[in-house]
């Protein structure tokens, strides 16, 4: 089995612009290429898991999501930071699906399709729900990237807080802080 680094997309790999659907608006965040590159060298698969409710809300189509994903993959690929797969939930919050984070559906799907050992995998996101989804799937170490989402750390739920043997969540300010943990 393989280990994976699960990354949220908007606000984690690329700048959060609110329902990103145009390739021209992709801005890769500082540290993303470096972290992905090192994780690959350390044997991690790179899996991006993203809520794209803009589809379910009717703001844009699945095709736009896929174009942006390919755009991100191509920009990072040029820096040797390859992404193995993108998974996204196209539903709106009202759909009550099992793939929108904090539900663990897409993590479980990816684990099955890529033969991933979740207990030795890591997850990073800029929202509590990103990390919660990973932990619920069986990941033991998550990172909450606090950019301009200052309110998020107060939302950390009991289940995510450091426990002696339970899952651990660390709050970071820059993606580069996970480099020593890879
Ligand atoms: Mg995000
Ligand atoms: Zn969904």
Short mmCIF file of C-alpha atoms and ligand atoms in Angstrom, two decimals:
data_model
loop_
_atom_site.label_atom_id
_atom_site.label_comp_id
_atom_site.label_asym_id
_atom_site.label_seq_id
_atom_site.Cartn_x
_atom_site.Cartn_y
_atom_site.Cartn_z
CA UNK A 1 0.00 0.00 0.00
CA UNK A 2 1.05 3.57 -0.63
CA UNK A 3 0.90 6.68 1.48
CA UNK A 4 -0.57 9.91 0.18
CA UNK A 5 -0.50 13.62 0.81
CA UNK A 6 -4.10 14.79 0.49
CA UNK A 7 -4.38 18.46 -0.35
CA UNK A 8 -7.37 20.73 -0.52
CA UNK A 9 -7.33 22.87 -3.67
CA UNK A 10 -8.60 26.46 -3.28
CA UNK A 11 -6.84 28.31 -0.48
CA UNK A 12 -4.29 25.53 -0.02
CA UNK A 13 -2.58 24.98 -3.38
CA UNK A 14 -3.91 28.06 -5.15
CA UNK A 15 -5.18 31.40 -3.95
CA UNK A 16 -8.80 31.44 -2.78
CA UNK A 17 -10.71 33.77 -5.10
CA UNK A 18 -14.20 32.47 -4.41
CA UNK A 19 -15.68 29.88 -6.78
CA UNK A 20 -12.63 29.80 -9.02
CA UNK A 21 -13.57 28.64 -12.51
CA UNK A 22 -11.26 30.53 -14.85
CA UNK A 23 -7.82 29.21 -15.68
CA UNK A 24 -6.45 32.79 -15.97
CA UNK A 25 -7.25 33.40 -12.31
CA UNK A 26 -5.13 30.54 -10.96
CA UNK A 27 -2.42 31.81 -8.60
CA UNK A 28 -0.33 29.08 -7.03
CA UNK A 29 0.43 29.78 -3.38
CA UNK A 30 3.95 30.07 -2.04
CA UNK A 31 5.40 26.76 -0.99
CA UNK A 32 2.93 24.54 -2.83
CA UNK A 33 5.33 23.40 -5.54
CA UNK A 34 8.14 22.82 -3.06
CA UNK A 35 5.97 20.77 -0.69
CA UNK A 36 4.48 18.64 -3.47
CA UNK A 37 7.88 18.03 -4.99
CA UNK A 38 9.39 16.91 -1.69
CA UNK A 39 6.38 14.74 -0.84
CA UNK A 40 6.75 12.95 -4.16
CA UNK A 41 10.43 12.35 -3.49
CA UNK A 42 9.46 10.85 -0.12
CA UNK A 43 7.07 8.43 -1.82
CA UNK A 44 3.73 10.14 -1.24
CA UNK A 45 1.04 10.10 -3.88
CA UNK A 46 -0.37 13.60 -4.36
CA UNK A 47 -4.16 13.63 -4.25
CA UNK A 48 -6.25 16.81 -4.41
CA UNK A 49 -9.70 16.68 -2.84
CA UNK A 50 -11.97 19.66 -3.25
CA UNK A 51 -15.53 20.83 -2.61
CA UNK A 52 -16.78 22.51 -5.80
CA UNK A 53 -20.29 23.50 -4.84
CA UNK A 54 -20.21 26.16 -7.56
CA UNK A 55 -21.35 23.33 -9.83
CA UNK A 56 -24.34 22.39 -7.68
CA UNK A 57 -25.20 26.06 -7.22
CA UNK A 58 -25.25 26.51 -10.99
CA UNK A 59 -22.33 28.98 -11.15
CA UNK A 60 -20.24 26.84 -13.50
CA UNK A 61 -20.02 23.34 -14.94
CA UNK A 62 -17.94 20.26 -14.27
CA UNK A 63 -15.97 21.09 -17.39
CA UNK A 64 -14.75 24.36 -15.85
CA UNK A 65 -13.67 22.54 -12.71
CA UNK A 66 -11.72 20.08 -14.83
CA UNK A 67 -10.10 22.88 -16.83
CA UNK A 68 -8.92 24.59 -13.66
CA UNK A 69 -7.64 21.27 -12.29
CA UNK A 70 -5.67 20.68 -15.48
CA UNK A 71 -4.37 24.26 -15.34
CA UNK A 72 -3.09 23.75 -11.80
CA UNK A 73 -1.59 20.40 -12.73
CA UNK A 74 0.21 21.90 -15.71
CA UNK A 75 1.63 24.90 -13.80
CA UNK A 76 2.91 22.71 -10.97
CA UNK A 77 4.09 20.00 -13.34
CA UNK A 78 6.53 22.44 -14.88
CA UNK A 79 8.18 22.72 -11.46
CA UNK A 80 8.43 18.99 -11.00
CA UNK A 81 5.47 18.99 -8.64
CA UNK A 82 3.21 16.41 -10.22
CA UNK A 83 -0.33 15.73 -9.01
CA UNK A 84 -1.56 12.15 -9.27
CA UNK A 85 -5.30 12.76 -9.08
CA UNK A 86 -8.04 15.28 -8.47
CA UNK A 87 -11.32 14.38 -6.81
CA UNK A 88 -14.11 16.87 -6.26
CA UNK A 89 -17.62 17.07 -4.91
CA UNK A 90 -19.87 18.96 -7.36
CA UNK A 91 -22.88 19.08 -5.05
CA UNK A 92 -24.36 21.95 -3.12
CA UNK A 93 -24.50 21.76 0.67
CA UNK A 94 -28.26 21.08 0.47
CA UNK A 95 -27.74 17.88 -1.51
CA UNK A 96 -26.56 16.03 1.62
CA UNK A 97 -24.18 13.90 -0.43
CA UNK A 98 -21.47 11.70 1.03
CA UNK A 99 -18.64 13.33 -0.89
CA UNK A 100 -18.76 16.95 0.29
CA UNK A 101 -16.18 17.55 3.02
CA UNK A 102 -16.42 17.13 6.05
CA UNK A 103 -17.82 13.81 4.79
CA UNK A 104 -14.97 11.38 4.15
CA UNK A 105 -16.41 9.94 0.90
CA UNK A 106 -13.77 11.19 -1.54
CA UNK A 107 -10.87 10.22 0.73
CA UNK A 108 -12.25 6.68 0.94
CA UNK A 109 -12.81 6.54 -2.81
CA UNK A 110 -9.26 7.71 -3.53
CA UNK A 111 -7.84 5.26 -1.00
CA UNK A 112 -9.62 2.40 -2.71
CA UNK A 113 -8.67 3.45 -6.23
CA UNK A 114 -5.00 4.10 -5.43
CA UNK A 115 -4.43 1.43 -2.75
CA UNK A 116 -3.62 4.07 -0.13
CA UNK A 117 -2.91 3.35 3.52
CA UNK A 118 -4.79 6.22 5.15
CA UNK A 119 -3.17 5.74 8.56
CA UNK A 120 0.23 6.67 7.12
CA UNK A 121 -1.14 9.50 4.99
CA UNK A 122 -1.37 13.24 5.67
CA UNK A 123 -4.02 15.83 4.87
CA UNK A 124 -3.88 19.60 4.58
CA UNK A 125 -6.60 22.18 4.07
CA UNK A 126 -7.51 25.75 4.91
CA UNK A 127 -10.86 24.82 6.47
CA UNK A 128 -11.61 22.65 9.45
CA UNK A 129 -13.92 20.57 7.27
CA UNK A 130 -10.99 19.60 5.02
CA UNK A 131 -9.04 18.15 7.90
CA UNK A 132 -12.11 16.68 9.56
CA UNK A 133 -12.95 14.71 6.41
CA UNK A 134 -9.46 13.23 6.30
CA UNK A 135 -9.49 12.31 9.98
CA UNK A 136 -12.91 10.71 9.62
CA UNK A 137 -11.52 8.63 6.76
CA UNK A 138 -8.70 7.34 8.98
CA UNK A 139 -5.83 9.79 8.55
CA UNK A 140 -3.90 10.31 11.79
CA UNK A 141 -2.20 13.62 11.10
CA UNK A 142 -3.82 16.68 9.58
CA UNK A 143 -2.70 20.26 9.07
CA UNK A 144 -4.96 23.29 9.11
CA UNK A 145 -3.45 26.03 6.99
CA UNK A 146 -4.54 29.37 8.37
CA UNK A 147 -4.27 32.00 5.68
CA UNK A 148 -6.91 34.69 5.76
CA UNK A 149 -9.37 32.30 7.40
CA UNK A 150 -8.53 33.40 10.92
CA UNK A 151 -11.87 32.26 12.28
CA UNK A 152 -11.19 28.65 11.37
CA UNK A 153 -8.94 27.68 14.27
CA UNK A 154 -11.72 28.43 16.75
CA UNK A 155 -13.86 25.92 14.89
CA UNK A 156 -11.49 23.04 15.60
CA UNK A 157 -13.70 20.45 17.16
CA UNK A 158 -12.82 18.22 20.09
CA UNK A 159 -12.35 15.26 17.85
CA UNK A 160 -9.59 17.07 15.99
CA UNK A 161 -7.67 18.41 18.94
CA UNK A 162 -4.48 16.73 20.08
CA UNK A 163 -5.17 13.64 22.10
CA UNK A 164 -2.63 11.22 23.47
CA UNK A 165 -3.22 8.58 20.85
CA UNK A 166 -5.93 10.01 18.66
CA UNK A 167 -5.66 11.97 15.46
CA UNK A 168 -3.58 15.10 15.56
CA UNK A 169 -4.19 18.41 13.89
CA UNK A 170 -1.56 21.07 13.70
CA UNK A 171 -2.27 24.66 12.79
CA UNK A 172 0.22 26.09 10.29
CA UNK A 173 0.64 29.49 8.67
CA UNK A 174 2.50 28.41 5.58
CA UNK A 175 2.39 25.14 3.67
CA UNK A 176 6.19 24.91 3.97
CA UNK A 177 5.79 24.09 7.67
CA UNK A 178 4.87 20.52 6.74
CA UNK A 179 8.20 19.94 4.96
CA UNK A 180 9.89 18.45 8.08
CA UNK A 181 6.86 16.17 8.64
CA UNK A 182 7.12 14.48 5.26
MG1 LIG B 1 -9.99 25.54 0.64
ZN1 LIG B 2 -20.87 15.55 -3.11
#
